[in-house]
C-alpha positions as CSV (number, residue, x, y, z in Angstrom):
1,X,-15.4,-9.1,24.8
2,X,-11.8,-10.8,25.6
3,X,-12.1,-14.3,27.2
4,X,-8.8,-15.6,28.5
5,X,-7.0,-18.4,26.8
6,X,-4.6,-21.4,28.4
7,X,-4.3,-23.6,25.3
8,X,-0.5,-22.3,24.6
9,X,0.1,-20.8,28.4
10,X,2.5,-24.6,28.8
11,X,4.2,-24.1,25.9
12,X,5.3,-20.3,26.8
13,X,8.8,-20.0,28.7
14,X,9.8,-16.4,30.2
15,X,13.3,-15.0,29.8
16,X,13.7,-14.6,33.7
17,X,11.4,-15.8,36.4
18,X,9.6,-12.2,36.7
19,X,9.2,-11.9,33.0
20,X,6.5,-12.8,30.9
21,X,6.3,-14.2,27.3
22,X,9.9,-14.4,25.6
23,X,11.1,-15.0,21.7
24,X,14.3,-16.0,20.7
25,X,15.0,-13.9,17.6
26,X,18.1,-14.3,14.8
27,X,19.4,-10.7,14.6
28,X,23.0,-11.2,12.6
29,X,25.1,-13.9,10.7
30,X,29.0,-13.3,11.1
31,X,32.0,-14.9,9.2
32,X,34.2,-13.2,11.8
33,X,35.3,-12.2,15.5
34,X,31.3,-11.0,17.1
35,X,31.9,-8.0,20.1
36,X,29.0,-7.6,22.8
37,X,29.2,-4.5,24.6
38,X,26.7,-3.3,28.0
39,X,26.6,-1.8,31.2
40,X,27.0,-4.6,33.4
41,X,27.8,-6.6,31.1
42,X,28.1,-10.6,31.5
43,X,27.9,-14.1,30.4
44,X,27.1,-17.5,31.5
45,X,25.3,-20.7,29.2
46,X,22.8,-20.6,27.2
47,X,19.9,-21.6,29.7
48,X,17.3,-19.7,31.9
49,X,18.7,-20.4,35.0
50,X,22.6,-19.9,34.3
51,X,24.8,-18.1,36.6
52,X,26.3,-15.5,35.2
53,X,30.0,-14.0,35.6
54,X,30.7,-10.0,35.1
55,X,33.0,-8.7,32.6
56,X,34.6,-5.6,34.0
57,X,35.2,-3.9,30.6
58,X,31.7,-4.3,29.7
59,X,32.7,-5.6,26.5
60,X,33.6,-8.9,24.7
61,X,35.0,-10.6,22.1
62,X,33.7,-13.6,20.6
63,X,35.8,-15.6,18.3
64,X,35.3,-19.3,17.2
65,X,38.3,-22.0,17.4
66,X,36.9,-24.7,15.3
67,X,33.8,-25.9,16.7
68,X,34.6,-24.0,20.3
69,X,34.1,-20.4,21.3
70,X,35.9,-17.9,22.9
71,X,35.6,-14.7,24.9
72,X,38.2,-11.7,25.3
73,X,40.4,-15.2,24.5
74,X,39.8,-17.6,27.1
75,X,37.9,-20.8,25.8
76,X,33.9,-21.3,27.1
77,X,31.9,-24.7,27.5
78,X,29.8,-25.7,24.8
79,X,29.0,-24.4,21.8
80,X,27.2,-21.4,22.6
81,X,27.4,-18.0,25.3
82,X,24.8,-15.7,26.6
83,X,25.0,-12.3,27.3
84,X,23.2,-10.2,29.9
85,X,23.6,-6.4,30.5
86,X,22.9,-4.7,33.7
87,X,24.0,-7.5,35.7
88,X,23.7,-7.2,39.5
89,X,21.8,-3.6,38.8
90,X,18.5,-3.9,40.1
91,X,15.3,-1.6,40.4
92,X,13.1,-0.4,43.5
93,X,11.1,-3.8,43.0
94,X,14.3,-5.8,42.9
95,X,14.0,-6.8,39.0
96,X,17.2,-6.5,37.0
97,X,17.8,-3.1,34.8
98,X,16.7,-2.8,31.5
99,X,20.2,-2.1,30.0
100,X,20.5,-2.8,26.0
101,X,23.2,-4.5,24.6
102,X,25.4,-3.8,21.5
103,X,25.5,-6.8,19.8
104,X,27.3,-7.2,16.1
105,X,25.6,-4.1,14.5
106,X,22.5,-4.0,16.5
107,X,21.3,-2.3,20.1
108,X,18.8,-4.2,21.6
109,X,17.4,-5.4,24.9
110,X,16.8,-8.6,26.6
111,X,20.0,-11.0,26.3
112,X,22.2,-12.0,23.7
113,X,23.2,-15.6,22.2
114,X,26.5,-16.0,20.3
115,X,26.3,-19.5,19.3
116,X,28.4,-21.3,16.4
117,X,26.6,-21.4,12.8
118,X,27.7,-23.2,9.8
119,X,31.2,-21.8,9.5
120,X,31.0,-18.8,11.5
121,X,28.6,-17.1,14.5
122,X,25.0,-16.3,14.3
123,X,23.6,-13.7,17.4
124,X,20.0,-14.1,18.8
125,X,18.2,-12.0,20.8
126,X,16.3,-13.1,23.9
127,X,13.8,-10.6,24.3
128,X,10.7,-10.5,26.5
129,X,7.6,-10.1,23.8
130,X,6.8,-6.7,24.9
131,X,9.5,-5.2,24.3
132,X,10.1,-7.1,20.7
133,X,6.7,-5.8,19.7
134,X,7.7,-2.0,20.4
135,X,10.8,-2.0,18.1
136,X,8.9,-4.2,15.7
137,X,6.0,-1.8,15.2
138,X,8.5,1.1,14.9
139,X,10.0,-1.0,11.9
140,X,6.9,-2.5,10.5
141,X,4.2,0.5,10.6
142,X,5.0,4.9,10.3
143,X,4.6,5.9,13.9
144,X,2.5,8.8,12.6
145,X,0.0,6.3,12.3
146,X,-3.3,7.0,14.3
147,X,-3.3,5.0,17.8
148,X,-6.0,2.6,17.1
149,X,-4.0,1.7,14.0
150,X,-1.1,1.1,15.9
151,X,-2.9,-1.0,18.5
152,X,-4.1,-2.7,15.5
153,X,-1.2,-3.5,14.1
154,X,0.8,-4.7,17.7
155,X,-1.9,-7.4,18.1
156,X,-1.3,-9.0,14.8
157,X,2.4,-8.7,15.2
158,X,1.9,-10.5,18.5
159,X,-0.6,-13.2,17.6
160,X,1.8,-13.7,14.4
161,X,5.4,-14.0,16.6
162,X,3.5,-16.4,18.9
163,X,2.2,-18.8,16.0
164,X,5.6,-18.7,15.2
165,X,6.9,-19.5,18.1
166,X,5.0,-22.5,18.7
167,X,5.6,-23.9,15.1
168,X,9.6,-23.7,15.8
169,X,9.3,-23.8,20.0
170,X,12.2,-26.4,19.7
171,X,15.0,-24.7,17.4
172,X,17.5,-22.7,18.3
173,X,15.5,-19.4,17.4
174,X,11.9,-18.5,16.5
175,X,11.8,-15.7,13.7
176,X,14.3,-13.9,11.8
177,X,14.2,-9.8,11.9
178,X,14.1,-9.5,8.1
179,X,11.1,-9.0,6.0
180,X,10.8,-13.1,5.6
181,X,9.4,-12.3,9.3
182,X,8.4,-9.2,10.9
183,X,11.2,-6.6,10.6
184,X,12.6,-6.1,14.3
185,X,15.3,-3.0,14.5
186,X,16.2,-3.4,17.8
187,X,16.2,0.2,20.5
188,X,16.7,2.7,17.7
189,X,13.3,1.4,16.3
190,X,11.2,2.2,19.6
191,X,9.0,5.0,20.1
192,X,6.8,6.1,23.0
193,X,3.4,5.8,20.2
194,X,4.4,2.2,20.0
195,X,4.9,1.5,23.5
196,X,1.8,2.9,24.0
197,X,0.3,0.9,21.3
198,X,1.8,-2.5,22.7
199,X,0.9,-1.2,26.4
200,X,-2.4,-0.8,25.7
201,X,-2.9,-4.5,24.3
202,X,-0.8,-6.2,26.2
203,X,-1.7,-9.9,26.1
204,X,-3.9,-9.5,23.4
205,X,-3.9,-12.2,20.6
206,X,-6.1,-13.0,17.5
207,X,-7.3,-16.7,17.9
208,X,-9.1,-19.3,15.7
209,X,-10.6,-22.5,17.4
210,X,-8.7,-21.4,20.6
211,X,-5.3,-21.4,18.5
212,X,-3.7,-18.1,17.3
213,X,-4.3,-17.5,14.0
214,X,-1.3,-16.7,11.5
215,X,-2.2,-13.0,11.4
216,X,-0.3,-12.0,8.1
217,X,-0.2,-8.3,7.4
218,X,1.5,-6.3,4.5
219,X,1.4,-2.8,3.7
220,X,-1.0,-1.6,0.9
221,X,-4.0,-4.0,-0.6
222,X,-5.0,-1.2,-3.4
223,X,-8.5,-1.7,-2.4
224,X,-9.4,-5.5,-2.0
225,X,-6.8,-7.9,0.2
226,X,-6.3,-11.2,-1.1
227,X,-7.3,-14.4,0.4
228,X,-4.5,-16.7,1.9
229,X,-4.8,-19.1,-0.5
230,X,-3.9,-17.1,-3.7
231,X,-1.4,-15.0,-1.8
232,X,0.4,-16.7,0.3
233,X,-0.7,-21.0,-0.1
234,X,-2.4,-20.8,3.3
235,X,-6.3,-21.8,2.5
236,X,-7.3,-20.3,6.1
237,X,-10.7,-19.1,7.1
238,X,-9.8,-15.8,8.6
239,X,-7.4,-14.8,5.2
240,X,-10.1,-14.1,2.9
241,X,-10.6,-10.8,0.5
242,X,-12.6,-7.9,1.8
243,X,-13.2,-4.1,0.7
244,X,-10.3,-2.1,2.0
245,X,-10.9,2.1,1.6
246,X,-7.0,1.8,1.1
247,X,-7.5,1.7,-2.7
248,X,-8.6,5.7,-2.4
249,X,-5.2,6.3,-1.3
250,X,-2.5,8.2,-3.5
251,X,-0.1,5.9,-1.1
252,X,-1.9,2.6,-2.6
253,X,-0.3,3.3,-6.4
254,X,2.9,2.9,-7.9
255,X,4.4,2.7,-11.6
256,X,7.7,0.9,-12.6
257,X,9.7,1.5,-16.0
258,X,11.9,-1.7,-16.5
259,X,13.9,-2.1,-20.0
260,X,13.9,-5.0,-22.1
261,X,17.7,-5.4,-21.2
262,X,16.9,-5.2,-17.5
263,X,13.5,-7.6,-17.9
264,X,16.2,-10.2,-20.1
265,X,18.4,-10.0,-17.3
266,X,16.9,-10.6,-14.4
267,X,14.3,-13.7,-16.1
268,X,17.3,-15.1,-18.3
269,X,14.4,-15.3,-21.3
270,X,13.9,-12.9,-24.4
271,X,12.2,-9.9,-23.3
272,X,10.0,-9.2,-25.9
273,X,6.3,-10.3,-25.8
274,X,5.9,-10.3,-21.9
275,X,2.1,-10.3,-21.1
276,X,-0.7,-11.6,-18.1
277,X,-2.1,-15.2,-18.7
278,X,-3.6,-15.5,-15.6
279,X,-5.1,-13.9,-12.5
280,X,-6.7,-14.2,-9.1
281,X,-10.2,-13.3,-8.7
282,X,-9.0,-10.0,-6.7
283,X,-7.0,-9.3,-10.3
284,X,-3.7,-10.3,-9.2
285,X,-1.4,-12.3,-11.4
286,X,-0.5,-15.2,-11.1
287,X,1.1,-16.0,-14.5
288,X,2.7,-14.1,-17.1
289,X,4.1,-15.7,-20.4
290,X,7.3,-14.6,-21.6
291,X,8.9,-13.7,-25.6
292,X,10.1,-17.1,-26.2
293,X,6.6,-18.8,-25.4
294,X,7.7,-19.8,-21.6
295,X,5.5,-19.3,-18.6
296,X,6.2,-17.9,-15.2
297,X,4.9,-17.9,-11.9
298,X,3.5,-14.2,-10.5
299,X,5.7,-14.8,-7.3
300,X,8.4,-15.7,-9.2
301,X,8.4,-12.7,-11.6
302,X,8.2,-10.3,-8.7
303,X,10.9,-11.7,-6.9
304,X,12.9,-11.7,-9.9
305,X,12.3,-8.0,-11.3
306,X,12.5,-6.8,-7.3
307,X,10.0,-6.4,-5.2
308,X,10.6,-2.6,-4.3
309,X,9.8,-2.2,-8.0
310,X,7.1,-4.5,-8.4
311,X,5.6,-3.7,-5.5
312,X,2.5,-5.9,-5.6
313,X,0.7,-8.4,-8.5
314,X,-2.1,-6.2,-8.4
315,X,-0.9,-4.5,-11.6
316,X,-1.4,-3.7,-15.7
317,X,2.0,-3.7,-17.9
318,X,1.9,-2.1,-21.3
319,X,5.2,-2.2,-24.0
320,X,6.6,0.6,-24.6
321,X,9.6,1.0,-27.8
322,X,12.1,0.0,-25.5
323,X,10.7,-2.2,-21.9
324,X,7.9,-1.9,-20.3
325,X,5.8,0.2,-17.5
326,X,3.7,-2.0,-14.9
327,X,1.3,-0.1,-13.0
328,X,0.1,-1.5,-10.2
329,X,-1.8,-1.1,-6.9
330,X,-0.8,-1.5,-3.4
331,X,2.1,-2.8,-1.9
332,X,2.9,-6.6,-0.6
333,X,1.4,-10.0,-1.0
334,X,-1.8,-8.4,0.2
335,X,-3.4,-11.2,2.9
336,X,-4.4,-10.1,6.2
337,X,-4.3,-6.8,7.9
338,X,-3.6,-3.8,5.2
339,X,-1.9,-1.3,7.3
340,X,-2.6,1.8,5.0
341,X,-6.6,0.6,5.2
342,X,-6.1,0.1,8.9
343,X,-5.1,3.7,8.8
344,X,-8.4,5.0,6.9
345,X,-10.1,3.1,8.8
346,X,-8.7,4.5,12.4
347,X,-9.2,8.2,10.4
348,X,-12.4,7.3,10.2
349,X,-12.9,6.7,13.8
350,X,-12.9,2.8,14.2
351,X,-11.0,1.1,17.1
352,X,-8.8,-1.6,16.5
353,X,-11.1,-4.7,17.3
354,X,-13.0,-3.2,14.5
355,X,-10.2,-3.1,12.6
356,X,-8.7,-6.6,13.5
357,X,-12.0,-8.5,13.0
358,X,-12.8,-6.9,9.2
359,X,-9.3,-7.9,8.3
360,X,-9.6,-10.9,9.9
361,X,-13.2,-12.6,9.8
362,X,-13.9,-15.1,12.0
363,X,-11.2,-14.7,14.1
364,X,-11.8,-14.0,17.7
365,X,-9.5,-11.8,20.0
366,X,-9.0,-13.2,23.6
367,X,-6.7,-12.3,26.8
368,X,-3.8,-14.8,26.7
369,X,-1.9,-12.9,29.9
């Protein structure tokens, strides 16, 4: 049963006045000139209800002049511009066209700030939540995915960017698009199945005590996710280990051959004489001791060697004449929803609210809008 929720409805401002939910996302960093391109392209400040003044061309040039910005060369108030395609273009209800925008390297939709950043520019996308969750799905999860997997998974991406949002509603953006966040590609990562996905949830978020939860997800558990604790330092009462049919999956295992050169390298210690000194009660490590009698963090080690390559803590290593081979199971910090056993699970004919409340127990799903 969904019960509508009002505890954050005060804190959530839309893009437009017919829009619903908005993020403000950090898309690019640039040293240099930043060009904007749209159909109907224009600009105007950096607030909701700015007027906004065309650019024929439909494009721009954004270059800074100390701590001033400028576009196609003429100077602009303030330290910041917004950019809006499909101005003046409107549909048969009378709301403004969905035009994307090229912005930097990216094609996405909403509007664009170009604002002044350390020594250079940083872009941010202003993007009504829906449409953020489509292209983030298409990054985060295979589209191939079964639907009630993908529903799955665009709940927890929307419970997690609004928890975000109302831990940084004051800065000048909400999340990153890198994997530090949820990995948003912009247009190019949209796909009907995701729309679909988000469509069919709309509103929905995971809450705990009337607050939404932070819904952590990652892609492979190899059989048991990890409590949010050991994983992630977040002792929370929904991140807790369950039974995942992920670890059945040829998906869910990976090997890694690393040389003692490239092991020396990369933790700046001897490599010989590497081995696990400590572990989680799911069997992931958190501490391995190194050649010269030094200890490390699991985190840390992971980070160091790559995480492409060690692709989870959930692994064995064994010496070999010249390195080592770490095998291992699953595939990211391992708290929350495991998208591979989300999968299984939706193969094996569970919807997503079953889905949701096994990866998350305790935590309730409600209506927010």
């Amino acid at each position: 049963m969904l019960r509508p929720v009002a505890l954050v409805l005060l804190l959530l401002a839309p893009l437009r006045a017919f829009a619903v939910e908005t993020l403000r996302i950090a898309i690019e960093d640039a040293d240099g000139d930043v060009r904007v391109s749209g159909k109907g392209l224009a600009f105007g400040a950096d607030t909701e209800d700015a007027s906004f003044t065309a650019i024929p061309s439909g494009q721009a040039t954004i270059r800074r002049r100390g701590a001033k910005l400028e576009v196609n060369g003429a100077p602009v108030v303030g330290d910041s511009v917004r950019f809006r395609a499909g101005a003046g273009a409107t549909d048969d209800a009378g709301i403004p066209g969905d035009e994307p925008l090229k912005a930097g390297t990216a094609q996405v939709r909403g509007d664009v700030v170009v604002r002044t950043y350390r020594d250079g520019l940083q872009l941010i996308n202003v993007i009504p939540l829906e449409d953020y969750l489509a292209a983030v799905l298409g990054s985060e999860m295979p589209v191939s995915f079964p639907p009630e997997a993908l529903k799955a998974q665009a709940v927890a991406a929307r419970t997690y960017a609004l928890q975000k949002k109302l831990e940084a509603y004051s800065n000048a953006f909400h999340l990153g698009s890198s994997v530090l966040h949820q990995v948003y590609g912009g247009v190019n990562r949209e796909d009907p199945r995701t729309r679909a996905a988000v469509e069919a949830t709309r509103g929905q978020v995971l809450t705990y005590e009337l607050a939404p939860i932070e819904a952590y997800f990652h892609a492979s558990c190899g059989g048991r996710t990890e409590s949010g604790l050991d994983a992630l330092q977040r002792d929370l009462p929904y991140l807790q280990p369950v039974e995942c049919p992920c670890g059945k999956l040829p998906a869910s295992r990976w090997k890694a051959t690393i040389s003692d050169a490239e092991v020396k390298s990369a933790l700046r210690h001897p490599a010989q004489g590497l081995r696990v000194s400590g572990r989680t009660s799911t069997r992931r490590v958190t501490r391995v001791t190194l050649g010269d009698g030094a200890s490390m963090d699991g985190v840390e080690l992971r980070r160091r060697l790559g995480y492409t390559r060690l692709k989870s803590l959930d692994f064995e290593v064994e010496r070999t004449d010249h390195g080592y081979v770490f095998s291992g199971r699953g595939y990211g910090h391992g708290a929350g929803l495991c998208q591979w056993g989300a999968k299984a699970l939706a193969d094996g004919g569970r919807g997503y609210r079953e889905i949701l409340s096994h990866y998350y127990p305790g935590a309730e799903l409600q209506q927010l809008y």
